Amino acid sequence: MLLGPPGSGKGTQGERLQEDFRLPYYATGDILRAAVKEGTDVGKQAKEFMDRGDLVPDEVIIGVIAERLQGEEASDGFILDGFPRTVPQAEALDTKMTELGRELTAAILIDVTEDEVVHRLGGRRTCEKNPSHIYHVEFDPPKEEGACDIDGGKLIVRDDDKPDVIKNRLAQYREKTEPLIDYYDDRGILNRVNGAQSPDEVEESIHGILATVRREEEEGM
Ligand code: AP5
Ligand code: MG
């Protein structure tokens, strides 16, 4: 499970991890944006919250994730990005996992300063065809300006990457999501990664953490 403030690099790492581990990747922000685009019930309920940079109500998002976790696709494991984001969501995830007879392996906190986050979100570009293809005008530019390296999709600025909305997303993170750091620390599964490193270095750190967790599991610790 990837935890961290807006712009910390959850999506950038999630895209790499799903390739590295061949696991399904559930990014609630991407799922909700797709629902808004398709005009589904969930999308209609979520839109106004997302536009303001507020969190969508817990009951809307919990159902969306629960449905995916019990699917066949997720039976070998999965990567979560952007969920849980509140204590009630974390509790709902615990309940769901217990019901499925499973456990969360690791909560990985990507740690970055707010100044860095603002800089990152200001220059982010996302692929219109596949939102998990993420670029930055300065830190990770595409080969050809305005086009995705992978599928040629048009690169766009996300609706919620406006200064006022970014400010509110950060405030929401501090107020509602940061308590999850203690929540997972108390359960002994919190791992911190220095998110100020390059994307390759962050990826390597996450691999290191997961290798350690696996070794400990095998040794029955
Ligand atoms: P969501 O889409 O999850 O947005 P977020 O948490 O604000 O995070 P971001 O996607 O903005 O950042 P990221 O950490 O993925 O960073 P990225 O890799 O793109 O949620 C959007 C909205 O949906 C929420 O506001 C809420 O309304 C709703 N929502 C979603 N889940 C919800 C839930 N569970 N409950 C309630 N509401 C929910 O990287 C950012 C930029 O930095 C990119 O340009 C990238 O190229 C660059 N970058 C990445 N890594 C590095 C690096 N190491 N060095 C330099 N640049 C880097
Ligand atoms: Mg993201």
XYZ file of N, CA and C and ligand atoms in Angstrom:
721
model
N 0.835 -1.174 0.000
C 0.000 0.000 0.000
C 0.883 1.242 0.000
N 0.640 2.128 -0.968
C 1.460 3.328 -1.081
C 0.753 4.482 -0.400
N 1.451 5.118 0.526
C 0.906 6.216 1.304
C 1.823 7.421 1.090
N 1.216 8.608 1.062
C 2.055 9.799 0.919
C 1.238 10.959 0.416
N 1.750 12.181 0.607
C 0.984 13.359 0.202
C 0.769 13.420 -1.304
N -0.156 14.286 -1.737
C -0.342 14.493 -3.168
C 1.013 14.825 -3.790
N 1.303 14.242 -4.924
C 2.545 14.570 -5.625
C 3.787 13.909 -5.080
N 3.652 13.006 -4.122
C 4.845 12.386 -3.543
C 5.462 11.348 -4.484
N 4.671 10.886 -5.453
C 5.206 9.904 -6.404
C 4.541 8.538 -6.286
N 3.350 8.486 -5.686
C 2.654 7.196 -5.531
C 2.344 6.587 -6.903
N 1.805 7.401 -7.797
C 1.440 6.904 -9.124
C 2.667 6.497 -9.928
N 3.722 7.311 -9.832
C 4.966 7.011 -10.550
C 5.508 5.654 -10.108
N 5.495 5.413 -8.805
C 6.000 4.131 -8.291
C 5.002 2.995 -8.538
N 3.717 3.293 -8.422
C 2.695 2.263 -8.635
C 2.796 1.668 -10.025
N 2.997 2.521 -11.007
C 3.141 2.081 -12.398
C 4.355 1.150 -12.547
N 5.443 1.486 -11.853
C 6.646 0.641 -11.938
C 6.441 -0.679 -11.192
N 5.825 -0.604 -10.006
C 5.666 -1.811 -9.188
C 4.743 -2.832 -9.849
N 3.709 -2.333 -10.528
C 2.795 -3.292 -11.162
C 3.520 -4.039 -12.285
N 4.461 -3.357 -12.937
C 5.282 -4.017 -13.969
C 6.253 -4.994 -13.309
N 6.909 -4.520 -12.238
C 7.942 -5.325 -11.582
C 7.365 -6.608 -10.978
N 6.191 -6.496 -10.357
C 5.637 -7.630 -9.622
C 4.467 -8.304 -10.327
N 4.049 -7.735 -11.464
C 2.910 -8.299 -12.210
C 1.683 -8.463 -11.307
N 1.363 -7.409 -10.618
C 0.201 -7.438 -9.718
C -0.803 -6.382 -10.175
N -2.086 -6.599 -9.920
C -3.050 -5.552 -10.242
C -2.796 -4.315 -9.378
N -3.067 -3.172 -9.950
C -2.756 -1.891 -9.309
C -4.043 -1.082 -9.211
N -4.434 -0.760 -7.982
C -5.680 -0.015 -7.778
C -5.381 1.373 -7.228
N -5.510 2.367 -8.090
C -5.283 3.763 -7.703
C -6.645 4.435 -7.660
N -7.105 4.762 -6.444
C -8.486 5.259 -6.340
C -8.687 6.573 -7.094
N -7.645 7.421 -7.136
C -7.785 8.675 -7.892
C -8.062 8.381 -9.370
N -7.291 7.445 -9.950
C -7.479 7.079 -11.365
C -8.860 6.449 -11.587
N -9.251 5.583 -10.655
C -10.553 4.898 -10.773
C -11.685 5.948 -10.743
N -11.556 6.903 -9.821
C -12.606 7.931 -9.698
C -12.628 8.857 -10.919
N -11.445 9.233 -11.416
C -11.428 10.100 -12.609
C -12.066 9.393 -13.802
N -11.812 8.089 -13.925
C -12.440 7.326 -15.022
C -13.958 7.294 -14.834
N -14.408 7.157 -13.584
C -15.855 7.118 -13.307
C -16.512 8.465 -13.640
N -15.794 9.549 -13.352
C -16.329 10.889 -13.670
C -16.473 11.008 -15.195
N -15.449 10.575 -15.901
C -15.439 10.670 -17.364
C -16.587 9.854 -17.981
N -16.813 8.665 -17.393
C -17.877 7.794 -17.919
C -19.260 8.211 -17.443
N -19.314 9.098 -16.440
C -20.597 9.569 -15.923
C -21.365 8.517 -15.128
N -20.655 7.591 -14.488
C -21.333 6.575 -13.665
C -21.862 7.226 -12.371
N -22.655 6.487 -11.598
C -23.188 7.001 -10.331
C -22.062 7.442 -9.395
N -21.047 6.565 -9.285
C -19.910 6.898 -8.419
C -19.255 8.192 -8.911
N -19.081 8.305 -10.221
C -18.464 9.497 -10.806
C -19.273 10.749 -10.485
N -20.582 10.632 -10.593
C -21.446 11.794 -10.313
C -21.320 12.216 -8.852
N -21.227 11.200 -7.957
C -21.100 11.517 -6.527
C -19.734 12.117 -6.203
N -18.710 11.693 -6.969
C -17.337 12.078 -6.610
C -16.918 13.439 -7.169
N -17.480 13.824 -8.300
C -16.936 14.956 -9.060
C -16.742 16.235 -8.247
N -17.802 16.670 -7.550
C -17.686 17.971 -6.869
C -16.614 17.943 -5.770
N -16.459 16.795 -5.119
C -15.433 16.699 -4.076
C -14.044 16.794 -4.711
N -13.852 16.064 -5.801
C -12.538 16.040 -6.457
C -12.174 17.414 -7.004
N -13.155 18.099 -7.592
C -12.884 19.428 -8.152
C -12.382 20.404 -7.089
N -12.888 20.243 -5.858
C -12.464 21.135 -4.769
C -11.183 20.654 -4.094
N -10.792 19.400 -4.373
C -9.632 18.828 -3.688
C -10.005 18.242 -2.342
N -11.312 18.060 -2.103
C -11.767 17.385 -0.885
C -11.747 15.880 -1.118
N -11.774 15.109 -0.037
C -11.888 13.661 -0.195
C -13.341 13.310 -0.487
N -13.577 12.308 -1.297
C -14.955 11.851 -1.526
C -15.376 11.073 -0.269
N -16.684 11.004 0.003
C -17.122 10.339 1.239
C -16.638 8.883 1.308
N -16.299 8.466 2.527
C -15.780 7.107 2.740
C -16.684 6.042 2.123
N -18.006 6.198 2.305
C -18.898 5.123 1.841
C -18.874 4.960 0.318
N -18.549 6.034 -0.399
C -18.482 5.934 -1.863
C -17.264 5.100 -2.273
N -16.125 5.395 -1.641
C -14.872 4.776 -2.100
C -14.673 3.365 -1.534
N -15.154 3.114 -0.344
C -14.931 1.795 0.272
C -15.554 0.688 -0.596
N -16.757 0.941 -1.095
C -17.428 -0.058 -1.940
C -16.635 -0.332 -3.212
N -16.080 0.742 -3.786
C -15.328 0.628 -5.036
C -14.129 -0.304 -4.858
N -13.420 -0.136 -3.738
C -12.217 -0.948 -3.498
C -12.577 -2.376 -3.063
N -13.557 -2.499 -2.192
C -13.945 -3.825 -1.674
C -14.286 -4.762 -2.836
N -14.992 -4.213 -3.800
C -15.400 -4.992 -4.974
C -14.179 -5.557 -5.723
N -13.140 -4.717 -5.844
C -11.945 -5.171 -6.568
C -11.140 -6.206 -5.774
N -11.031 -6.004 -4.463
C -10.197 -6.904 -3.663
C -10.737 -8.320 -3.595
N -12.068 -8.449 -3.736
C -12.604 -9.811 -3.649
C -12.632 -10.496 -5.009
N -12.203 -9.787 -6.035
C -12.181 -10.371 -7.383
C -11.031 -11.360 -7.540
N -11.167 -12.255 -8.499
C -10.169 -13.282 -8.800
C -8.798 -12.656 -9.118
N -8.848 -11.547 -9.851
C -7.627 -10.862 -10.289
C -6.686 -10.531 -9.122
N -7.278 -10.215 -7.954
C -6.488 -9.759 -6.803
C -6.037 -10.907 -5.902
N -6.288 -12.152 -6.325
C -6.071 -13.271 -5.406
C -4.590 -13.527 -5.092
N -3.665 -13.062 -5.956
C -2.234 -13.247 -5.677
C -1.608 -12.023 -5.030
N -2.421 -11.024 -4.760
C -1.881 -9.788 -4.194
C -2.240 -8.601 -5.065
N -1.954 -7.414 -4.577
C -2.342 -6.198 -5.291
C -1.565 -5.022 -4.734
N -1.556 -3.942 -5.493
C -0.906 -2.706 -5.056
C -1.993 -1.639 -4.908
N -2.016 -0.981 -3.746
C -2.993 0.084 -3.528
C -2.292 1.445 -3.557
N -2.909 2.408 -4.226
C -2.388 3.784 -4.268
C -3.550 4.726 -3.992
N -3.443 5.486 -2.917
C -4.487 6.471 -2.614
C -5.644 5.908 -1.809
N -5.529 4.698 -1.377
C -6.511 4.081 -0.491
C -5.769 3.169 0.468
N -6.068 3.176 1.747
C -6.993 4.064 2.446
C -6.411 5.459 2.639
N -7.301 6.387 2.911
C -6.903 7.785 3.062
C -7.501 8.404 4.316
N -8.293 7.633 5.045
C -8.857 8.096 6.328
C -8.826 6.886 7.258
N -8.942 7.155 8.572
C -8.958 6.041 9.518
C -10.155 5.104 9.253
N -11.373 5.634 9.027
C -12.473 4.702 8.723
C -12.196 3.832 7.479
N -11.516 4.391 6.468
C -11.182 3.575 5.286
C -10.184 2.474 5.666
N -9.212 2.813 6.529
C -8.220 1.811 6.944
C -8.912 0.697 7.738
N -9.872 1.086 8.566
C -10.596 0.081 9.353
C -11.440 -0.810 8.438
N -12.048 -0.191 7.430
C -12.850 -0.977 6.479
C -11.956 -1.946 5.708
N -10.740 -1.492 5.375
C -9.806 -2.377 4.661
C -9.411 -3.549 5.557
N -9.135 -3.265 6.831
C -8.795 -4.343 7.769
C -9.917 -5.380 7.832
N -11.142 -4.884 7.933
C -12.298 -5.794 8.022
C -12.392 -6.657 6.770
N -12.223 -6.005 5.613
C -12.316 -6.734 4.338
C -11.223 -7.796 4.243
N -10.001 -7.426 4.643
C -8.879 -8.360 4.554
C -9.103 -9.556 5.487
N -9.589 -9.291 6.682
C -9.876 -10.377 7.627
C -10.912 -11.318 7.020
N -11.949 -10.705 6.438
C -13.018 -11.487 5.801
C -12.448 -12.386 4.692
N -11.427 -11.877 3.983
C -10.828 -12.652 2.889
C -9.714 -13.579 3.392
N -9.428 -13.518 4.698
C -8.366 -14.354 5.278
C -6.982 -13.905 4.831
N -6.802 -12.603 4.665
C -5.525 -12.095 4.175
C -5.003 -10.984 5.069
N -3.742 -10.586 4.791
C -3.153 -9.495 5.566
C -2.451 -8.519 4.651
N -2.416 -7.268 5.060
C -1.663 -6.262 4.312
C -0.180 -6.482 4.598
N 0.639 -6.584 3.546
C 2.064 -6.873 3.732
C 2.827 -5.652 4.236
N 2.625 -4.518 3.582
C 3.409 -3.337 3.948
C 2.674 -2.056 3.566
N 2.823 -1.054 4.425
C 2.371 0.303 4.104
C 3.644 1.097 3.855
N 3.776 1.630 2.642
C 5.005 2.327 2.286
C 4.733 3.828 2.184
N 5.342 4.579 3.100
C 5.145 6.025 3.117
C 6.235 6.688 2.282
N 5.818 7.391 1.226
C 6.779 8.139 0.420
C 6.846 9.556 1.010
N 7.972 9.826 1.641
C 8.143 11.052 2.412
C 8.758 12.161 1.566
N 8.034 13.281 1.397
C 8.606 14.455 0.703
C 8.094 15.727 1.371
N 8.820 16.816 1.196
C 8.398 18.082 1.806
C 7.268 18.706 0.979
N 6.531 19.631 1.611
C 5.431 20.286 0.900
C 5.943 21.152 -0.252
N 7.094 21.789 -0.074
C 7.638 22.630 -1.156
C 7.898 21.779 -2.396
N 8.453 20.599 -2.174
C 8.766 19.700 -3.286
C 7.473 19.257 -3.983
N 6.466 18.954 -3.186
C 5.191 18.497 -3.720
C 4.558 19.558 -4.633
N 4.593 20.806 -4.186
C 3.998 21.896 -4.967
C 4.736 22.022 -6.302
N 6.044 21.908 -6.260
C 6.875 21.982 -7.464
C 6.540 20.819 -8.420
N 6.368 19.657 -7.849
C 6.077 18.470 -8.671
C 4.710 18.568 -9.331
N 3.704 18.956 -8.543
C 2.342 18.982 -9.101
C 2.207 20.088 -10.146
N 2.938 21.183 -9.941
C 2.875 22.300 -10.895
C 3.356 21.891 -12.282
N 4.271 20.918 -12.356
C 4.837 20.553 -13.663
C 4.393 19.179 -14.142
N 3.417 18.582 -13.453
C 3.000 17.231 -13.852
C 2.189 17.259 -15.151
N 2.391 16.245 -15.944
C 1.546 16.021 -17.133
C 1.133 14.558 -17.111
N -0.147 14.291 -17.423
C -0.618 12.899 -17.433
C -1.162 12.543 -18.805
N -1.018 11.276 -19.142
C -1.487 10.793 -20.441
C -3.019 10.725 -20.435
N -3.613 11.273 -21.480
C -5.082 11.280 -21.552
C -5.624 9.859 -21.757
N -4.848 9.010 -22.455
C -5.311 7.637 -22.722
C -5.161 6.748 -21.502
N -4.051 6.876 -20.779
C -3.802 6.033 -19.611
C -3.177 6.876 -18.496
N -3.971 7.214 -17.459
C -3.501 8.144 -16.426
C -2.354 7.616 -15.582
N -1.997 6.317 -15.739
C -0.846 5.864 -14.959
C 0.471 6.154 -15.689
N 0.390 6.758 -16.868
C 1.611 7.230 -17.540
C 1.805 8.700 -17.139
N 2.789 8.910 -16.260
C 2.951 10.227 -15.623
C 4.300 10.849 -15.991
N 4.293 12.157 -16.270
C 5.526 12.875 -16.638
C 5.660 14.145 -15.817
N 6.831 14.759 -15.924
C 7.033 16.075 -15.324
C 7.853 16.894 -16.324
N 7.429 18.144 -16.549
C 8.097 18.962 -17.580
C 9.590 19.097 -17.309
N 9.982 19.072 -16.035
C 11.383 19.273 -15.695
C 12.058 17.969 -15.241
N 11.387 17.225 -14.371
C 12.039 16.061 -13.743
C 11.938 14.775 -14.561
N 10.920 14.690 -15.406
C 10.717 13.443 -16.154
C 9.997 13.759 -17.465
N 10.660 14.547 -18.339
C 9.971 15.003 -19.550
C 9.789 13.884 -20.574
N 8.703 13.939 -21.353
C 8.515 12.947 -22.411
C 9.526 13.221 -23.543
N 9.751 12.204 -24.372
C 10.720 12.377 -25.468
C 10.238 13.457 -26.426
N 8.919 13.420 -26.692
C 8.345 14.415 -27.599
C 7.356 15.262 -26.797
N 7.520 16.565 -26.832
C 6.682 17.432 -25.990
C 5.194 17.198 -26.235
N 4.439 17.016 -25.182
C 2.983 16.919 -25.295
C 2.455 15.541 -25.650
N 3.363 14.538 -25.857
C 2.885 13.203 -26.233
C 3.479 12.132 -25.315
N 2.656 11.133 -24.987
C 3.097 10.047 -24.115
C 4.106 9.147 -24.842
N 5.210 8.817 -24.173
C 6.243 7.945 -24.767
C 5.673 6.563 -25.065
N 4.749 6.109 -24.221
C 4.300 4.712 -24.298
C 3.229 4.498 -25.370
N 2.204 5.382 -25.381
C 1.112 5.146 -26.339
C 0.775 6.372 -27.200
N 1.602 7.408 -27.118
C 1.373 8.587 -27.961
C 0.193 9.450 -27.533
N -0.463 9.088 -26.398
C -1.621 9.859 -25.912
C -1.240 11.308 -25.627
N -2.243 12.178 -25.715
C -2.004 13.594 -25.449
C -1.710 13.793 -23.962
N -0.711 14.614 -23.648
C -0.398 14.870 -22.239
C -1.183 16.087 -21.748
N -1.889 15.889 -20.630
C -2.755 16.956 -20.124
C -2.409 17.316 -18.667
N -2.885 18.484 -18.249
C -2.727 18.909 -16.852
C -3.981 18.450 -16.115
N -3.823 17.766 -15.003
C -4.994 17.294 -14.258
C -5.812 18.469 -13.728
N -7.139 18.308 -13.747
C -8.041 19.379 -13.301
C -7.727 19.871 -11.888
N -7.272 18.948 -11.026
C -7.052 19.363 -9.635
C -5.613 19.811 -9.368
N -4.814 20.008 -10.423
C -3.455 20.527 -10.241
C -3.413 22.051 -10.383
N -4.410 22.729 -9.806
C -4.414 24.203 -9.791
C -3.992 24.634 -8.391
N -3.259 25.774 -8.271
C -2.698 26.165 -6.971
C -3.672 26.095 -5.790
N -4.898 26.634 -5.953
C -5.843 26.637 -4.818
C -6.262 25.227 -4.436
N -6.487 24.404 -5.458
C -6.937 23.032 -5.209
C -5.783 22.221 -4.588
N -4.565 22.441 -5.056
C -3.395 21.744 -4.490
C -3.297 22.063 -2.993
N -3.512 23.337 -2.656
C -3.437 23.765 -1.253
C -4.453 22.996 -0.401
N -5.663 22.863 -0.928
C -6.688 22.133 -0.166
C -6.372 20.639 -0.086
N -5.841 20.064 -1.183
C -5.493 18.628 -1.145
C -4.446 18.373 -0.065
N -3.483 19.304 0.047
C -2.454 19.140 1.078
C -3.054 19.264 2.481
N -3.993 20.199 2.640
C -4.637 20.376 3.954
C -5.435 19.124 4.318
N -6.128 18.578 3.326
C -6.903 17.345 3.555
C -5.972 16.200 3.958
N -4.832 16.131 3.288
C -3.861 15.078 3.599
C -3.415 15.202 5.052
N -3.025 16.427 5.430
C -2.528 16.626 6.806
C -3.587 16.237 7.829
N -4.818 16.670 7.568
C -5.878 16.471 8.563
C -6.376 15.022 8.598
N -6.625 14.435 7.411
C -7.334 13.144 7.391
C -6.457 11.932 7.096
N -5.371 12.137 6.347
C -4.580 10.971 5.925
C -3.348 10.760 6.809
N -2.740 11.855 7.265
C -1.537 11.688 8.090
C -1.735 10.790 9.315
N -2.919 10.809 9.958
C -3.107 9.884 11.093
C -2.865 8.406 10.735
N -2.896 8.086 9.457
C -2.657 6.685 9.065
C -1.202 6.268 9.272
N -0.307 7.268 9.353
C 1.102 6.931 9.591
C 1.201 6.215 10.945
N 0.579 6.806 11.972
C 0.594 6.153 13.298
C -0.212 4.851 13.282
N -1.317 4.878 12.538
C -2.187 3.692 12.460
C -1.376 2.474 12.007
N -0.584 2.631 10.936
C 0.180 1.488 10.418
C 1.473 1.251 11.200
N 2.017 2.335 11.774
C 3.195 2.179 12.621
C 2.830 1.304 13.830
N 1.663 1.590 14.418
C 1.207 0.801 15.574
C 1.038 -0.672 15.225
N 0.714 -0.949 13.970
C 0.531 -2.350 13.551
C 1.834 -2.983 13.055
N 2.915 -2.190 13.094
C 4.238 -2.719 12.748
C 4.471 -2.942 11.265
N 3.669 -2.303 10.399
C 3.894 -2.534 8.955
C 4.236 -1.245 8.200
N 4.527 -0.164 8.944
C 4.873 1.089 8.259
C 6.348 1.108 7.866
N 6.607 1.469 6.615
C 7.976 1.602 6.122
C 8.099 2.951 5.440
N 9.147 3.713 5.787
C 9.329 5.039 5.187
C 10.372 4.999 4.089
N 10.078 5.723 3.007
C 11.025 5.841 1.903
C 11.290 7.324 1.694
N 12.547 7.673 1.466
C 12.877 9.061 1.179
C 12.447 9.395 -0.255
N 11.348 10.119 -0.379
C 10.768 10.430 -1.692
C 11.491 11.535 -2.434
N 12.497 12.142 -1.791
C 13.256 13.207 -2.463
C 14.316 12.629 -3.405
N 14.501 11.327 -3.359
C 15.458 10.683 -4.278
C 14.861 10.643 -5.692
N 15.655 10.208 -6.649
C 15.147 10.082 -8.017
C 14.121 8.941 -8.056
N 13.239 8.921 -9.077
C 12.275 7.814 -9.173
C 12.940 6.429 -9.145
N 14.100 6.281 -9.807
C 14.801 4.982 -9.800
C 15.235 4.599 -8.388
N 15.743 5.589 -7.657
C 16.215 5.306 -6.291
C 15.045 4.976 -5.360
N 13.919 5.684 -5.546
C 12.748 5.392 -4.714
C 12.291 3.956 -4.988
N 12.262 3.595 -6.268
C 11.843 2.246 -6.660
C 12.755 1.193 -6.013
N 14.055 1.473 -6.052
C 15.021 0.543 -5.463
C 14.794 0.409 -3.952
N 14.532 1.529 -3.291
C 14.274 1.484 -1.839
C 13.040 0.630 -1.546
N 12.000 0.770 -2.365
C 10.772 -0.008 -2.137
C 11.049 -1.499 -2.342
N 11.836 -1.812 -3.359
C 12.198 -3.225 -3.572
C 12.937 -3.771 -2.350
N 13.832 -2.958 -1.787
C 14.593 -3.366 -0.606
C 13.660 -3.669 0.556
N 12.692 -2.794 0.761
C 11.727 -2.979 1.857
C 10.948 -4.279 1.652
N 10.458 -4.482 0.448
C 9.623 -5.664 0.199
C 10.432 -6.955 0.331
N 11.721 -6.883 -0.048
C 12.577 -8.069 0.100
C 12.757 -8.393 1.587
N 12.946 -7.358 2.399
C 13.098 -7.568 3.839
C 11.822 -8.157 4.440
N 10.673 -7.582 4.047
C 9.396 -8.075 4.575
C 9.226 -9.556 4.215
N 9.562 -9.896 2.977
C 9.409 -11.287 2.524
C 10.310 -12.223 3.334
N 11.567 -11.774 3.548
C 12.513 -12.590 4.318
C 11.986 -12.817 5.730
N 11.471 -11.749 6.324
C 10.948 -11.872 7.688
C 9.756 -12.826 7.729
N 8.917 -12.744 6.707
C 7.748 -13.635 6.645
C 8.204 -15.093 6.555
N 9.225 -15.317 5.704
C 9.720 -16.686 5.516
C 10.352 -17.234 6.785
N 10.989 -16.324 7.533
C 11.635 -16.754 8.779
C 10.636 -16.823 9.926
N 9.374 -16.488 9.611
C 8.300 -16.570 10.611
C 8.424 -15.554 11.720
N 9.009 -14.388 11.399
C 9.160 -13.355 12.431
C 7.867 -12.582 12.633
P -5.222 11.032 -6.306
O -5.291 10.898 -7.768
O -4.879 9.859 -5.488
O -4.265 12.243 -5.986
P -3.196 12.515 -4.834
O -3.161 11.654 -3.648
O -3.374 13.958 -4.571
O -1.860 12.143 -5.452
P -1.344 12.489 -6.862
O -1.888 11.522 -7.843
O -1.579 13.950 -7.134
O 0.216 12.331 -6.662
P 1.118 11.028 -6.687
O 1.615 10.768 -5.307
O 0.462 9.910 -7.407
O 2.351 11.588 -7.519
P 2.796 11.312 -9.045
O 3.440 9.986 -9.143
O 1.716 11.662 -9.990
O -6.635 11.575 -5.771
C -7.300 12.629 -6.433
C -8.620 12.924 -5.735
O -9.462 11.750 -5.771
C -8.534 13.281 -4.260
O -8.271 14.649 -4.074
C -9.924 12.868 -3.773
O -10.892 13.827 -4.111
C -10.218 11.614 -4.572
N -9.795 10.376 -3.888
C -8.884 9.461 -4.329
N -8.765 8.447 -3.461
C -9.611 8.711 -2.442
C -9.934 8.028 -1.229
N -9.345 6.869 -0.898
N -10.843 8.588 -0.417
C -11.454 9.750 -0.727
N -11.190 10.448 -1.853
C -10.284 9.933 -2.714
O 3.970 12.393 -9.158
C 3.708 13.793 -9.163
C 4.686 14.504 -10.107
O 6.014 14.387 -9.597
C 4.734 13.899 -11.532
O 4.885 14.942 -12.439
C 5.972 12.990 -11.511
O 6.570 12.892 -12.784
C 6.879 13.718 -10.515
N 7.709 12.804 -9.726
C 7.342 11.604 -9.185
N 8.352 11.058 -8.498
C 9.385 11.948 -8.576
C 10.721 11.961 -8.053
N 11.177 10.948 -7.293
N 11.499 13.036 -8.331
C 11.027 14.068 -9.087
N 9.788 14.102 -9.623
C 8.979 13.060 -9.360
Mg -1.450 9.568 -8.264
